[in-house]
Short mmCIF file of C-alpha atoms in Angstrom, two decimals:
data_model
loop_
_atom_site.label_atom_id
_atom_site.label_comp_id
_atom_site.label_asym_id
_atom_site.label_seq_id
_atom_site.Cartn_x
_atom_site.Cartn_y
_atom_site.Cartn_z
CA UNK A 1 36.11 43.30 15.76
CA UNK A 2 32.77 41.58 15.08
CA UNK A 3 33.21 37.79 15.41
CA UNK A 4 30.05 37.01 13.01
CA UNK A 5 32.47 35.02 10.72
CA UNK A 6 33.81 32.59 13.83
CA UNK A 7 33.45 29.07 13.59
CA UNK A 8 31.75 27.77 16.59
CA UNK A 9 33.87 27.56 19.60
CA UNK A 10 33.03 24.26 22.04
CA UNK A 11 31.58 25.36 25.55
CA UNK A 12 29.86 23.59 28.00
CA UNK A 13 26.87 21.39 27.15
CA UNK A 14 24.71 22.31 30.54
CA UNK A 15 24.79 23.00 33.76
CA UNK A 16 24.34 20.04 36.11
CA UNK A 17 21.58 21.16 38.65
CA UNK A 18 19.45 24.16 37.03
CA UNK A 19 17.73 26.22 39.88
CA UNK A 20 15.45 26.06 41.73
CA UNK A 21 16.35 21.76 41.48
CA UNK A 22 18.51 20.97 44.49
CA UNK A 23 17.05 24.29 46.47
CA UNK A 24 14.34 24.63 49.44
CA UNK A 25 11.17 23.52 48.48
CA UNK A 26 12.30 21.54 45.68
CA UNK A 27 14.42 18.76 47.35
CA UNK A 28 14.17 14.61 46.36
CA UNK A 29 13.60 12.75 49.23
CA UNK A 30 17.21 11.72 48.54
CA UNK A 31 18.80 15.12 48.92
CA UNK A 32 16.44 16.06 52.21
CA UNK A 33 17.70 12.86 53.99
CA UNK A 34 21.25 14.10 52.91
CA UNK A 35 20.74 17.67 54.45
CA UNK A 36 19.54 15.75 57.75
CA UNK A 37 22.63 13.27 57.54
CA UNK A 38 25.02 16.63 56.73
CA UNK A 39 23.75 18.34 59.33
CA UNK A 40 23.89 15.32 61.87
CA UNK A 41 28.13 14.74 60.88
CA UNK A 42 28.64 18.72 60.97
CA UNK A 43 27.12 18.67 64.70
CA UNK A 44 29.14 16.06 65.63
CA UNK A 45 31.95 17.35 64.59
CA UNK A 46 31.46 20.88 66.61
CA UNK A 47 30.59 22.97 63.10
CA UNK A 48 26.91 23.07 63.78
CA UNK A 49 24.36 23.96 66.07
CA UNK A 50 20.89 23.70 65.38
CA UNK A 51 18.45 26.24 65.66
CA UNK A 52 16.10 28.19 66.39
CA UNK A 53 18.85 30.06 65.28
CA UNK A 54 20.88 27.60 63.88
CA UNK A 55 24.87 28.69 63.35
CA UNK A 56 24.52 27.91 59.44
CA UNK A 57 21.24 28.25 57.51
CA UNK A 58 19.99 25.45 55.53
CA UNK A 59 20.63 27.28 52.22
CA UNK A 60 24.52 27.39 53.05
CA UNK A 61 24.76 24.09 53.89
CA UNK A 62 22.50 23.03 50.72
CA UNK A 63 25.41 24.57 48.85
CA UNK A 64 27.91 22.56 49.77
CA UNK A 65 25.82 19.19 49.25
CA UNK A 66 25.18 20.25 45.58
CA UNK A 67 28.80 21.23 44.75
CA UNK A 68 29.96 17.34 46.37
CA UNK A 69 27.06 15.71 44.65
CA UNK A 70 24.58 15.11 48.17
CA UNK A 71 27.57 13.11 49.89
CA UNK A 72 27.81 14.26 53.12
CA UNK A 73 30.79 13.34 53.78
CA UNK A 74 32.53 14.39 50.95
CA UNK A 75 30.84 18.36 51.50
CA UNK A 76 31.69 17.93 55.25
CA UNK A 77 35.66 17.88 53.90
CA UNK A 78 34.88 20.94 51.93
CA UNK A 79 32.94 23.07 54.68
CA UNK A 80 35.35 22.11 57.58
CA UNK A 81 38.09 23.39 55.05
CA UNK A 82 36.28 26.71 54.53
CA UNK A 83 35.46 26.68 58.50
CA UNK A 84 39.21 26.54 59.10
CA UNK A 85 40.24 29.45 56.65
CA UNK A 86 37.20 31.81 57.66
CA UNK A 87 38.44 31.11 60.90
CA UNK A 88 41.90 31.62 60.20
CA UNK A 89 41.54 34.83 58.28
CA UNK A 90 38.67 36.32 60.61
CA UNK A 91 36.41 36.51 57.82
CA UNK A 92 33.56 37.48 59.47
CA UNK A 93 35.94 40.70 61.23
CA UNK A 94 37.41 41.83 57.70
CA UNK A 95 34.07 42.05 56.30
CA UNK A 96 32.91 44.34 59.00
CA UNK A 97 36.15 46.55 59.88
CA UNK A 98 37.81 46.37 56.33
CA UNK A 99 38.61 50.03 54.99
CA UNK A 100 35.59 51.61 52.57
CA UNK A 101 38.02 52.90 50.32
CA UNK A 102 40.05 49.45 49.88
CA UNK A 103 36.69 48.09 50.03
CA UNK A 104 35.58 49.97 46.80
CA UNK A 105 38.58 49.68 44.86
CA UNK A 106 38.01 46.10 44.92
CA UNK A 107 35.10 45.92 43.51
CA UNK A 108 36.60 47.84 40.13
CA UNK A 109 38.35 44.94 39.51
CA UNK A 110 35.67 42.32 39.96
CA UNK A 111 31.89 41.43 38.65
CA UNK A 112 29.85 44.51 39.37
CA UNK A 113 26.03 44.04 40.87
CA UNK A 114 24.06 45.85 38.22
CA UNK A 115 21.15 45.96 41.37
CA UNK A 116 18.81 44.26 38.75
CA UNK A 117 17.55 40.58 38.94
CA UNK A 118 16.87 37.50 36.26
CA UNK A 119 13.57 36.25 35.54
CA UNK A 120 13.95 33.68 38.09
CA UNK A 121 14.59 36.40 40.88
CA UNK A 122 18.87 36.02 40.42
CA UNK A 123 21.01 38.46 40.79
CA UNK A 124 22.74 40.24 37.82
CA UNK A 125 26.14 40.91 37.91
CA UNK A 126 28.77 42.40 34.47
CA UNK A 127 32.36 41.95 34.33
CA UNK A 128 34.17 44.17 31.56
CA UNK A 129 37.41 42.60 31.43
CA UNK A 130 39.06 45.55 29.34
CA UNK A 131 39.50 47.24 32.46
CA UNK A 132 42.34 44.86 33.97
CA UNK A 133 44.93 46.20 31.99
CA UNK A 134 48.41 45.54 33.85
CA UNK A 135 48.88 48.62 35.51
CA UNK A 136 45.30 48.26 37.08
CA UNK A 137 45.99 45.18 38.27
CA UNK A 138 49.94 45.88 39.82
CA UNK A 139 48.39 49.03 41.16
CA UNK A 140 45.69 47.41 43.33
CA UNK A 141 48.26 44.90 44.04
CA UNK A 142 50.71 46.88 45.85
CA UNK A 143 47.32 49.39 47.53
CA UNK A 144 46.39 45.58 49.23
CA UNK A 145 49.36 45.24 51.01
CA UNK A 146 47.77 47.97 53.36
CA UNK A 147 44.28 47.32 53.57
CA UNK A 148 43.20 48.13 56.98
CA UNK A 149 40.80 45.94 58.89
CA UNK A 150 41.49 44.30 62.51
CA UNK A 151 41.31 40.96 61.07
CA UNK A 152 43.44 38.64 61.85
CA UNK A 153 45.33 36.38 58.97
CA UNK A 154 47.20 32.92 58.24
CA UNK A 155 50.38 34.90 57.67
CA UNK A 156 49.67 32.62 53.90
CA UNK A 157 46.79 34.30 52.09
CA UNK A 158 47.65 37.17 49.55
CA UNK A 159 46.31 40.15 51.16
CA UNK A 160 44.45 40.58 47.74
CA UNK A 161 42.46 37.36 48.04
CA UNK A 162 41.21 38.86 51.54
CA UNK A 163 39.69 41.55 49.63
CA UNK A 164 38.10 39.15 47.14
CA UNK A 165 36.90 37.45 50.11
CA UNK A 166 34.80 40.70 51.27
CA UNK A 167 33.35 40.86 47.87
CA UNK A 168 32.07 37.37 48.10
CA UNK A 169 30.87 38.18 51.48
CA UNK A 170 28.82 40.63 50.36
CA UNK A 171 27.20 38.55 47.73
CA UNK A 172 26.23 35.57 49.66
CA UNK A 173 25.10 38.17 53.37
CA UNK A 174 24.00 41.17 51.57
CA UNK A 175 22.55 40.83 47.68
CA UNK A 176 21.31 37.45 47.90
CA UNK A 177 19.23 38.05 50.73
CA UNK A 178 17.94 40.98 49.73
CA UNK A 179 17.18 38.94 46.40
CA UNK A 180 15.79 36.69 48.19
CA UNK A 181 12.90 38.44 50.26
CA UNK A 182 11.75 39.83 46.47
CA UNK A 183 8.71 37.96 45.22
CA UNK A 184 8.01 39.36 42.13
CA UNK A 185 9.23 35.53 40.90
CA UNK A 186 8.81 32.02 40.13
CA UNK A 187 9.00 30.07 43.77
CA UNK A 188 8.98 33.13 45.88
CA UNK A 189 9.71 31.10 48.84
CA UNK A 190 12.87 28.93 47.79
CA UNK A 191 15.84 31.44 49.15
CA UNK A 192 17.91 32.64 45.92
CA UNK A 193 21.72 31.56 46.39
CA UNK A 194 23.39 31.87 42.90
CA UNK A 195 24.42 34.85 40.47
CA UNK A 196 23.88 35.18 36.96
CA UNK A 197 27.29 37.16 35.21
CA UNK A 198 27.68 38.94 31.68
CA UNK A 199 31.50 38.96 31.37
CA UNK A 200 32.58 41.52 28.77
CA UNK A 201 35.66 40.67 26.98
CA UNK A 202 36.02 42.96 24.27
CA UNK A 203 38.87 45.34 23.44
CA UNK A 204 40.68 42.51 25.48
CA UNK A 205 44.37 41.56 23.76
CA UNK A 206 45.81 38.04 23.77
CA UNK A 207 48.95 39.44 25.72
CA UNK A 208 45.88 40.99 28.34
CA UNK A 209 44.15 37.43 28.50
CA UNK A 210 47.50 36.06 29.16
CA UNK A 211 48.75 38.66 31.99
CA UNK A 212 45.11 38.18 33.79
CA UNK A 213 45.62 34.58 33.92
CA UNK A 214 46.80 34.44 37.79
CA UNK A 215 43.77 36.60 38.56
CA UNK A 216 41.59 35.35 36.77
CA UNK A 217 42.51 31.65 38.55
CA UNK A 218 42.51 33.20 42.44
CA UNK A 219 39.11 34.36 41.74
CA UNK A 220 38.23 31.32 40.19
CA UNK A 221 39.64 29.04 42.89
CA UNK A 222 38.65 31.10 45.84
CA UNK A 223 34.78 30.77 44.79
CA UNK A 224 35.16 26.69 44.06
CA UNK A 225 36.57 26.13 47.29
CA UNK A 226 35.52 28.30 49.86
CA UNK A 227 31.85 29.75 48.02
CA UNK A 228 30.58 26.72 46.01
CA UNK A 229 27.41 26.95 43.93
CA UNK A 230 27.11 30.91 43.99
CA UNK A 231 27.77 30.64 39.90
CA UNK A 232 24.80 29.91 37.76
CA UNK A 233 25.42 31.05 34.23
CA UNK A 234 28.25 32.68 32.72
CA UNK A 235 27.60 34.50 29.34
CA UNK A 236 30.71 35.42 27.40
CA UNK A 237 29.94 38.05 25.39
CA UNK A 238 32.33 40.34 22.85
CA UNK A 239 35.64 37.46 22.12
CA UNK A 240 38.04 38.77 20.00
CA UNK A 241 38.92 37.41 16.62
CA UNK A 242 41.40 34.86 18.06
CA UNK A 243 39.41 33.78 21.13
CA UNK A 244 38.31 30.72 19.36
CA UNK A 245 42.11 29.72 18.98
CA UNK A 246 43.00 30.38 22.70
CA UNK A 247 39.56 28.93 24.52
CA UNK A 248 41.18 25.76 24.87
CA UNK A 249 43.66 26.93 27.22
CA UNK A 250 42.22 29.46 28.85
CA UNK A 251 39.07 26.94 29.84
CA UNK A 252 41.93 25.40 31.55
CA UNK A 253 42.35 28.20 33.88
CA UNK A 254 39.37 27.19 35.67
CA UNK A 255 37.73 24.47 37.08
CA UNK A 256 35.45 22.06 35.30
CA UNK A 257 32.16 22.97 36.86
CA UNK A 258 32.62 26.37 36.20
CA UNK A 259 33.53 25.63 32.53
CA UNK A 260 30.01 23.87 32.60
CA UNK A 261 28.14 27.23 33.41
CA UNK A 262 29.79 29.06 30.66
CA UNK A 263 27.40 30.33 27.38
CA UNK A 264 30.09 32.08 24.61
CA UNK A 265 28.08 34.11 22.41
CA UNK A 266 28.42 36.11 19.39
CA UNK A 267 27.84 39.39 18.94
CA UNK A 268 24.45 38.94 17.03
CA UNK A 269 23.39 36.31 19.49
CA UNK A 270 23.81 38.07 22.56
CA UNK A 271 20.58 40.06 22.85
CA UNK A 272 18.73 36.78 21.86
CA UNK A 273 20.39 34.81 24.43
CA UNK A 274 20.12 37.48 27.45
CA UNK A 275 16.20 37.91 26.79
CA UNK A 276 15.65 34.28 27.09
CA UNK A 277 17.06 34.74 31.04
CA UNK A 278 16.58 38.31 31.74
CA UNK A 279 13.99 40.66 30.86
CA UNK A 280 15.03 43.32 28.65
CA UNK A 281 14.39 46.01 31.04
CA UNK A 282 17.28 44.80 32.92
CA UNK A 283 19.80 43.98 30.04
CA UNK A 284 22.39 46.82 30.12
CA UNK A 285 22.08 49.57 27.04
CA UNK A 286 25.81 48.50 25.77
CA UNK A 287 24.71 44.95 25.58
CA UNK A 288 20.98 45.71 23.43
CA UNK A 289 18.81 46.15 26.48
CA UNK A 290 17.11 49.31 28.05
CA UNK A 291 18.72 49.23 31.33
CA UNK A 292 21.35 53.00 31.62
CA UNK A 293 23.80 51.56 33.47
CA UNK A 294 27.81 51.39 32.83
CA UNK A 295 30.28 49.35 34.33
CA UNK A 296 31.41 51.63 37.15
CA UNK A 297 28.18 52.76 38.05
CA UNK A 298 25.99 51.96 41.51
CA UNK A 299 23.67 49.30 41.55
CA UNK A 300 20.36 50.65 39.38
CA UNK A 301 17.94 48.61 42.01
CA UNK A 302 14.98 47.60 40.55
CA UNK A 303 11.11 48.61 41.14
CA UNK A 304 10.83 45.46 43.76
CA UNK A 305 13.69 46.21 45.94
CA UNK A 306 12.68 49.58 46.33
CA UNK A 307 9.06 48.80 47.26
CA UNK A 308 9.78 46.60 50.30
CA UNK A 309 12.95 49.18 51.37
CA UNK A 310 11.80 51.24 54.41
CA UNK A 311 14.92 53.73 54.58
CA UNK A 312 16.14 54.99 57.94
CA UNK A 313 18.60 57.58 59.16
CA UNK A 314 18.42 60.10 56.44
CA UNK A 315 19.13 56.89 53.39
CA UNK A 316 17.50 56.94 50.60
CA UNK A 317 19.68 54.26 48.52
CA UNK A 318 22.35 52.16 49.76
CA UNK A 319 25.71 53.46 50.66
CA UNK A 320 29.20 52.40 49.76
CA UNK A 321 31.40 49.85 51.22
CA UNK A 322 30.35 46.69 53.07
CA UNK A 323 26.49 46.34 53.86
CA UNK A 324 24.51 43.05 55.22
CA UNK A 325 21.37 41.73 56.74
CA UNK A 326 20.14 40.31 59.86
CA UNK A 327 16.86 39.13 61.62
CA UNK A 328 14.62 42.01 63.46
CA UNK A 329 14.19 41.29 67.24
CA UNK A 330 10.76 40.17 66.34
CA UNK A 331 11.84 37.86 63.36
CA UNK A 332 9.12 39.78 61.06
CA UNK A 333 11.88 41.55 58.97
CA UNK A 334 15.57 42.77 58.06
CA UNK A 335 17.80 45.31 58.95
CA UNK A 336 20.43 46.32 56.53
CA UNK A 337 23.76 47.30 58.62
CA UNK A 338 26.47 49.13 56.78
CA UNK A 339 29.52 48.44 58.23
CA UNK A 340 33.18 48.44 57.74
CA UNK A 341 35.79 51.93 58.73
CA UNK A 342 36.75 55.16 57.25
CA UNK A 343 39.76 56.78 58.46
CA UNK A 344 39.91 53.40 61.16
CA UNK A 345 36.93 54.54 62.54
CA UNK A 346 33.91 51.87 62.77
CA UNK A 347 30.94 52.18 60.88
CA UNK A 348 28.02 50.51 62.20
CA UNK A 349 24.49 51.88 61.05
CA UNK A 350 21.11 50.64 59.94
CA UNK A 351 20.32 51.28 56.59
CA UNK A 352 16.52 50.41 56.06
CA UNK A 353 14.60 47.12 56.94
CA UNK A 354 13.05 44.70 54.67
CA UNK A 355 9.66 42.51 55.45
CA UNK A 356 10.81 38.74 55.67
CA UNK A 357 8.69 37.80 52.73
CA UNK A 358 7.38 34.40 54.31
CA UNK A 359 7.55 34.85 57.87
CA UNK A 360 8.09 31.90 59.67
CA UNK A 361 5.26 29.38 59.49
CA UNK A 362 3.53 31.69 56.90
CA UNK A 363 2.32 30.87 53.24
CA UNK A 364 1.65 34.39 52.51
CA UNK A 365 4.00 36.93 51.26
CA UNK A 366 4.40 40.21 53.34
CA UNK A 367 3.15 43.56 52.03
CA UNK A 368 5.19 45.81 53.49
CA UNK A 369 2.45 48.06 54.48
CA UNK A 370 1.10 48.19 50.36
CA UNK A 371 -2.06 46.88 49.52
CA UNK A 372 -1.36 45.70 45.82
CA UNK A 373 -0.89 42.35 44.71
CA UNK A 374 2.81 41.20 43.63
CA UNK A 375 1.88 38.90 40.78
CA UNK A 376 3.55 37.32 37.73
CA UNK A 377 2.42 37.68 34.74
CA UNK A 378 1.33 34.35 32.84
CA UNK A 379 3.81 35.26 29.85
CA UNK A 380 6.62 35.85 31.80
CA UNK A 381 6.13 32.99 34.04
CA UNK A 382 6.25 31.12 31.21
CA UNK A 383 9.23 32.42 29.75
CA UNK A 384 11.12 31.95 33.54
CA UNK A 385 9.87 27.89 33.20
CA UNK A 386 12.20 27.94 29.79
CA UNK A 387 15.04 29.47 31.37
CA UNK A 388 15.34 27.30 33.89
CA UNK A 389 14.40 24.06 31.49
CA UNK A 390 17.54 25.10 29.73
CA UNK A 391 19.78 23.48 32.10
CA UNK A 392 18.52 20.03 33.20
CA UNK A 393 19.50 18.78 36.47
CA UNK A 394 22.11 15.33 36.72
CA UNK A 395 22.87 14.55 40.20
CA UNK A 396 25.23 11.80 39.23
CA UNK A 397 27.19 13.47 36.44
CA UNK A 398 30.58 13.48 37.31
CA UNK A 399 33.30 16.08 36.69
CA UNK A 400 35.32 14.36 33.79
CA UNK A 401 31.71 14.25 32.08
CA UNK A 402 31.26 17.88 32.27
CA UNK A 403 34.65 18.57 30.97
CA UNK A 404 34.30 15.83 28.07
CA UNK A 405 30.88 17.01 27.53
CA UNK A 406 32.05 20.58 26.97
CA UNK A 407 34.39 19.86 23.99
CA UNK A 408 31.83 17.70 22.42
CA UNK A 409 29.11 20.19 22.66
CA UNK A 410 29.16 23.10 20.20
CA UNK A 411 25.34 24.46 20.61
CA UNK A 412 26.48 27.22 23.42
CA UNK A 413 29.10 28.88 21.66
CA UNK A 414 29.99 31.51 19.54
CA UNK A 415 27.68 31.15 16.33
CA UNK A 416 27.93 31.11 12.80
CA UNK A 417 26.95 33.77 10.98
CA UNK A 418 24.24 31.86 8.95
CA UNK A 419 22.88 30.67 12.35
CA UNK A 420 19.92 32.95 12.48
CA UNK A 421 19.11 34.64 15.92
CA UNK A 422 15.59 33.37 16.13
CA UNK A 423 17.45 29.74 16.94
CA UNK A 424 19.70 30.45 19.11
CA UNK A 425 17.33 29.86 22.41
CA UNK A 426 16.09 26.37 20.74
CA UNK A 427 19.53 25.45 19.55
CA UNK A 428 20.57 25.82 23.87
CA UNK A 429 17.48 23.99 24.70
CA UNK A 430 18.75 21.21 22.03
CA UNK A 431 22.21 21.18 23.30
CA UNK A 432 21.22 20.92 26.91
CA UNK A 433 18.83 17.72 26.01
CA UNK A 434 21.64 16.19 24.37
CA UNK A 435 23.64 16.30 27.11
CA UNK A 436 21.24 14.98 29.38
CA UNK A 437 21.06 12.01 26.89
CA UNK A 438 24.46 11.64 26.71
CA UNK A 439 24.85 11.50 30.50
CA UNK A 440 22.31 9.05 30.87
CA UNK A 441 23.92 6.72 28.17
#
């Protein structure tokens, strides 16, 4: 059903820190010192070992600092809790040995990677909620009780959440590192540690929303607690006619920081807003773009990803199941390992290698043996700059400010039918500016 007749639904004002602000290569003096202090604190606590191959890379540590407003002690508390949880449930072993069929079954109930990236190089995920009916969720939860892996658990964490951990591991160990080595983007030396999500809630009933409360809350709480700062923007589309009524209580399922990243779009604003952040070739056809990709399809990897990959062992694409990247011995490339288990037998095979975009000490991107230069067109760079500026940064904004602003701002929301689509991107910028001014006051 069309949402054009709806009044505006208050959504978020703006994300506190917009990429690349607060990321490597774009740190303020205060943020740089916070990273140094954080490493020192973690080393004193026995949770960090410095390089040349450190126990944790800087992009990972920065995620915790951004989540905790650059307070090293607060970041330490969250980081230490995550490390305890990972050790108690042997998350690395889980991802290495999880049954591939079980892993693939989990992917059907959570956001799926399209294989494409937005204008800043951040991977695009799509989540179609209508497939999560009560039977699908119940069948999935029963199947998680018998998931094969060699990992020991703490006995308290639900098996379905452990499977979800495996999907987040894929985001942080496969998708984001792969996106980071693509140089066809602005700020190519800055690692990618975020994801952009399109959440399609069309054809979802009020009862279905309610039945999914526990499923959605668990995923959000998991990300907030143990995978902080991996979400950039969340575009909610296809809102049913009653959504303006229920949004007030639905948003309370999630933490205020997650709520602050949500854009709720009406039908006629989907394409104008999405094309502000993504090239039309990377938007699925079902949302007005040109990408021939459907929710249960495997990722349709873009030209840059295919350009840098050198396939091995008969592979011409990334296989199903968990994969991750690790440096080659000479440090100039990354190798992709396909892992997991099939019928109890471990899989560990090299799929391909990609060049390190900027090998240590180099300011020149690697070419993977190709002679053509990778350039960013001026108009694309300008569009990227526009999308980056939509969400201004604010290191001092409190969580309560984010939530109160979300209730006060109506620009990033389901819009009135009288609003022209040409004004949508401009309206988003205006709201973000107003939010910045409110925080300053």
